[in-house]
Coordinates of C-alpha atoms and ligand atoms in Angstrom, one line a residue:
M1 CA 0.0 -0.1 0.0
A2 CA 1.4 3.3 -1.1
L3 CA -0.9 6.1 0.1
K4 CA -0.2 9.4 -1.5
A5 CA -3.1 11.6 -0.3
V6 CA -5.7 12.1 2.5
I7 CA -9.3 13.3 1.9
F8 CA -10.9 14.5 5.1
D9 CA -14.6 14.8 5.8
L10 CA -15.3 18.1 7.7
D11 CA -18.1 17.9 10.1
G12 CA -17.4 15.5 12.8
V13 CA -13.7 15.0 11.8
I14 CA -12.1 18.5 11.6
V15 CA -14.9 20.5 13.3
F16 CA -18.0 19.9 15.0
T17 CA -21.1 21.7 13.6
D18 CA -23.7 19.1 14.4
K19 CA -25.1 21.2 17.2
F20 CA -25.7 24.2 14.7
H21 CA -27.3 21.9 12.1
Y22 CA -29.6 20.6 15.0
Q23 CA -30.4 24.0 16.3
A24 CA -31.3 25.5 12.8
W25 CA -33.3 22.4 11.8
K26 CA -35.0 22.2 15.1
K27 CA -36.2 25.9 14.8
M28 CA -37.8 25.0 11.3
A29 CA -39.2 21.8 12.7
D30 CA -40.8 23.5 15.7
Q31 CA -42.3 26.2 13.4
M32 CA -43.9 23.5 11.3
G33 CA -45.0 21.4 14.2
I34 CA -42.8 18.4 13.2
Y35 CA -41.2 16.1 15.8
F36 CA -37.4 16.3 15.5
D37 CA -34.7 15.1 17.9
E38 CA -31.0 14.4 18.1
T39 CA -31.5 10.9 17.0
I40 CA -33.1 12.1 13.8
N41 CA -30.4 14.7 13.4
N42 CA -27.8 11.9 13.5
R43 CA -29.4 10.5 10.3
L44 CA -28.5 13.8 8.5
R45 CA -24.7 13.3 8.8
G46 CA -23.1 13.5 5.4
V47 CA -26.5 14.0 3.8
S48 CA -27.2 16.9 1.5
R49 CA -29.3 19.9 2.7
M50 CA -32.4 18.9 0.5
D51 CA -32.2 15.2 1.4
S52 CA -31.8 16.3 5.1
L53 CA -35.1 18.2 4.7
D54 CA -36.8 15.2 3.2
I55 CA -35.8 13.1 6.2
I56 CA -37.2 15.7 8.6
L57 CA -40.4 15.9 6.6
E58 CA -41.0 12.2 6.9
R59 CA -42.9 13.2 10.2
Y60 CA -44.7 16.0 8.6
D61 CA -48.5 15.1 8.1
G62 CA -49.8 18.3 6.6
E63 CA -50.6 18.9 2.9
P64 CA -47.8 18.1 0.5
L65 CA -45.3 20.8 0.2
S66 CA -44.4 22.3 -3.2
Q67 CA -40.8 22.4 -4.4
V68 CA -40.8 26.3 -4.0
K69 CA -41.9 25.8 -0.3
R70 CA -39.2 23.1 0.3
E71 CA -36.6 25.3 -1.1
E72 CA -37.7 28.2 1.1
L73 CA -37.5 26.0 4.1
A74 CA -34.0 24.9 3.3
A75 CA -32.9 28.5 2.6
Q76 CA -34.3 29.7 5.8
K77 CA -32.5 26.9 7.8
N78 CA -29.3 27.7 6.0
E79 CA -29.6 31.4 6.9
D80 CA -30.1 30.4 10.6
Y81 CA -27.3 27.9 10.3
R82 CA -24.8 30.4 8.9
E83 CA -25.6 32.9 11.7
L84 CA -24.6 30.2 14.2
L85 CA -21.4 29.4 12.1
K86 CA -20.4 33.0 12.6
T87 CA -19.7 32.2 16.2
M88 CA -16.9 29.8 15.2
T89 CA -13.4 30.9 15.7
P90 CA -9.9 29.3 15.2
E91 CA -10.2 27.9 18.7
D92 CA -12.9 25.5 17.4
V93 CA -10.1 23.4 15.9
T94 CA -8.0 21.6 18.4
D95 CA -4.1 21.8 18.4
E96 CA -4.1 18.0 17.7
V97 CA -6.0 18.5 14.5
R98 CA -4.0 21.5 13.4
E99 CA -0.6 19.9 14.2
T100 CA -1.6 16.5 12.7
L101 CA -2.6 18.1 9.4
A102 CA 0.6 20.1 9.2
E103 CA 2.7 17.0 10.0
I104 CA 0.9 14.9 7.3
R105 CA 1.9 17.5 4.8
R106 CA 5.4 17.6 6.0
R107 CA 5.5 13.9 5.4
G108 CA 4.9 14.5 1.7
Y109 CA 1.1 13.6 1.5
K110 CA -1.4 15.7 -0.3
I111 CA -4.6 16.9 1.6
A112 CA -8.0 17.5 0.3
L113 CA -11.4 18.2 2.0
G114 CA -14.3 15.9 1.0
S115 CA -17.5 17.4 2.5
S116 CA -21.1 17.3 1.4
S117 CA -21.6 20.9 2.7
K118 CA -22.0 23.9 0.6
N119 CA -20.7 25.9 3.6
A120 CA -17.4 24.2 3.9
R121 CA -15.2 27.0 2.6
F122 CA -17.0 29.5 5.0
I123 CA -16.3 27.1 7.9
L124 CA -12.7 26.7 6.9
E125 CA -12.2 30.4 6.9
R126 CA -14.0 30.9 10.2
V127 CA -11.6 28.4 11.9
A128 CA -8.6 29.7 9.8
L129 CA -7.8 26.3 8.3
T130 CA -8.2 26.9 4.6
D131 CA -4.6 26.8 3.9
A132 CA -4.1 23.4 5.5
F133 CA -5.8 21.9 2.3
D134 CA -4.4 21.6 -1.1
K135 CA -7.8 21.1 -2.6
I136 CA -11.5 21.4 -1.7
S137 CA -14.2 19.1 -2.8
D138 CA -17.6 20.1 -1.3
G139 CA -21.4 20.4 -1.8
T140 CA -20.8 23.0 -4.5
N141 CA -19.2 20.5 -7.0
I142 CA -21.3 17.4 -6.5
T143 CA -24.8 16.2 -7.5
K144 CA -25.0 13.2 -5.2
S145 CA -24.2 13.0 -1.6
K146 CA -22.6 10.3 0.5
P147 CA -22.8 7.2 0.4
D148 CA -22.3 8.0 -3.3
P149 CA -18.6 8.3 -3.8
E150 CA -18.7 11.5 -6.0
V151 CA -17.4 14.0 -3.5
F152 CA -14.3 11.7 -2.8
I153 CA -13.7 10.9 -6.5
K154 CA -13.7 14.6 -7.3
G155 CA -11.3 15.2 -4.4
A156 CA -8.9 12.6 -5.7
E157 CA -9.3 14.2 -9.2
F158 CA -8.5 17.6 -7.9
L159 CA -5.5 16.3 -6.3
G160 CA -4.4 14.5 -9.4
E161 CA -4.3 11.2 -7.6
R162 CA -5.8 7.8 -8.2
P163 CA -8.5 6.7 -5.8
E164 CA -6.7 3.7 -4.5
D165 CA -3.8 5.9 -3.4
C166 CA -6.1 8.1 -1.2
L167 CA -7.2 7.5 2.4
V168 CA -10.6 8.9 3.3
V169 CA -11.1 9.9 6.9
E170 CA -14.8 9.9 8.1
D171 CA -16.9 9.9 11.1
A172 CA -20.2 8.7 9.5
E173 CA -21.0 5.2 8.1
A174 CA -22.3 6.8 4.9
G175 CA -18.9 8.4 4.4
I176 CA -17.1 5.2 4.9
D177 CA -19.4 3.5 2.4
A178 CA -18.6 6.3 0.0
G179 CA -14.9 5.8 0.4
I180 CA -15.2 2.1 -0.2
A181 CA -17.5 2.6 -3.3
G182 CA -14.8 5.1 -4.6
G183 CA -12.2 2.5 -4.4
M184 CA -10.2 4.4 -1.5
K185 CA -8.8 3.2 1.7
T186 CA -10.7 4.3 4.7
A187 CA -10.2 5.4 8.3
A188 CA -13.1 5.7 10.7
I189 CA -13.2 8.1 13.7
G190 CA -16.0 8.7 16.2
D191 CA -19.4 7.2 15.3
A192 CA -18.1 5.4 12.1
V193 CA -15.9 3.2 14.2
S194 CA -18.8 0.9 15.2
C195 CA -19.8 0.1 11.6
G196 CA -16.8 -2.1 11.4
K197 CA -16.2 -1.6 7.7
A198 CA -13.2 0.8 7.6
D199 CA -9.6 -0.3 6.9
F200 CA -8.2 1.7 9.9
V201 CA -9.8 2.9 13.1
L202 CA -8.6 6.1 14.8
D203 CA -9.1 6.4 18.6
T204 CA -7.9 9.9 18.2
F205 CA -7.1 12.1 15.2
S206 CA -3.4 12.1 15.7
D207 CA -3.5 8.2 15.2
L208 CA -3.3 9.2 11.4
L209 CA 0.5 9.7 12.0
K210 CA 0.8 5.9 12.7
I211 CA -0.8 5.1 9.4
L212 CA 0.8 7.8 7.3
I213 CA 4.4 7.0 8.0
Ligands
BG6_301 C1 -22.6 17.7 5.8 C2 -23.3 17.5 7.1 O1 -21.2 18.0 6.1 O2 -23.2 18.6 5.1 C3 -24.8 17.3 6.9 O3 -22.8 16.3 7.8 C4 -25.3 18.4 6.1 O4 -25.6 17.2 8.1 C5 -24.5 18.6 4.8 O5 -26.7 18.4 5.7 C6 -24.9 19.7 3.9 O6 -24.6 20.9 4.5 P1 -24.9 22.4 4.1 O7 -23.9 23.2 4.8 O8 -24.6 22.4 2.6 O9 -26.3 22.8 4.3
MG302 MG1 -19.0 13.9 9.2

């Protein structure tokens, strides 16, 4: 195995924006009288904004919503979410993550982001981490979200590397599935560990330095 590059998921791996997604969706759900809790929120990991809305609307029993109304709801949620993202600062990234990313680069590996979020660049700017990535593949350059491998395939393409030479780092099962479907090696952290499908398991982010030698 000769890994040449690493493609990182963002939410749940580099930063933790779950709580902001939850607050913004919860506000919308409450306004619509839809039951929504943190367990349902967990199903939204790695899922696109519109697909997330559909999951929340599974519990909606009113008149069917038009596409225009659905887009309005998603746009309002995103506005609320971005307000919450503005509270993020460089301190929202641990020294461990920052130093590990720098060391991976020093060791000669290329680094890309592979996130379903259309807010990925905004988040990286807020936490002053844009420069840690050679390339960014995000929700703005894909049509299908994880478990489809598109976001990672594009990430590998942007880096000029073959999928099999890339390691995908993910906290969601859908993300590990996407990495496998893309023909990449996978490393699970956090919630993704329990799915048991990844090539590597990380107890902590800096464990990557034991794999990328
Ligand atoms: C992913 C999150 O990173 O981005 C999902 O895990 C989210 O929960 C998705 O739905 C899309 O995010 P955004 O920022 O484009 O609404
Ligand atoms: Mg994630």
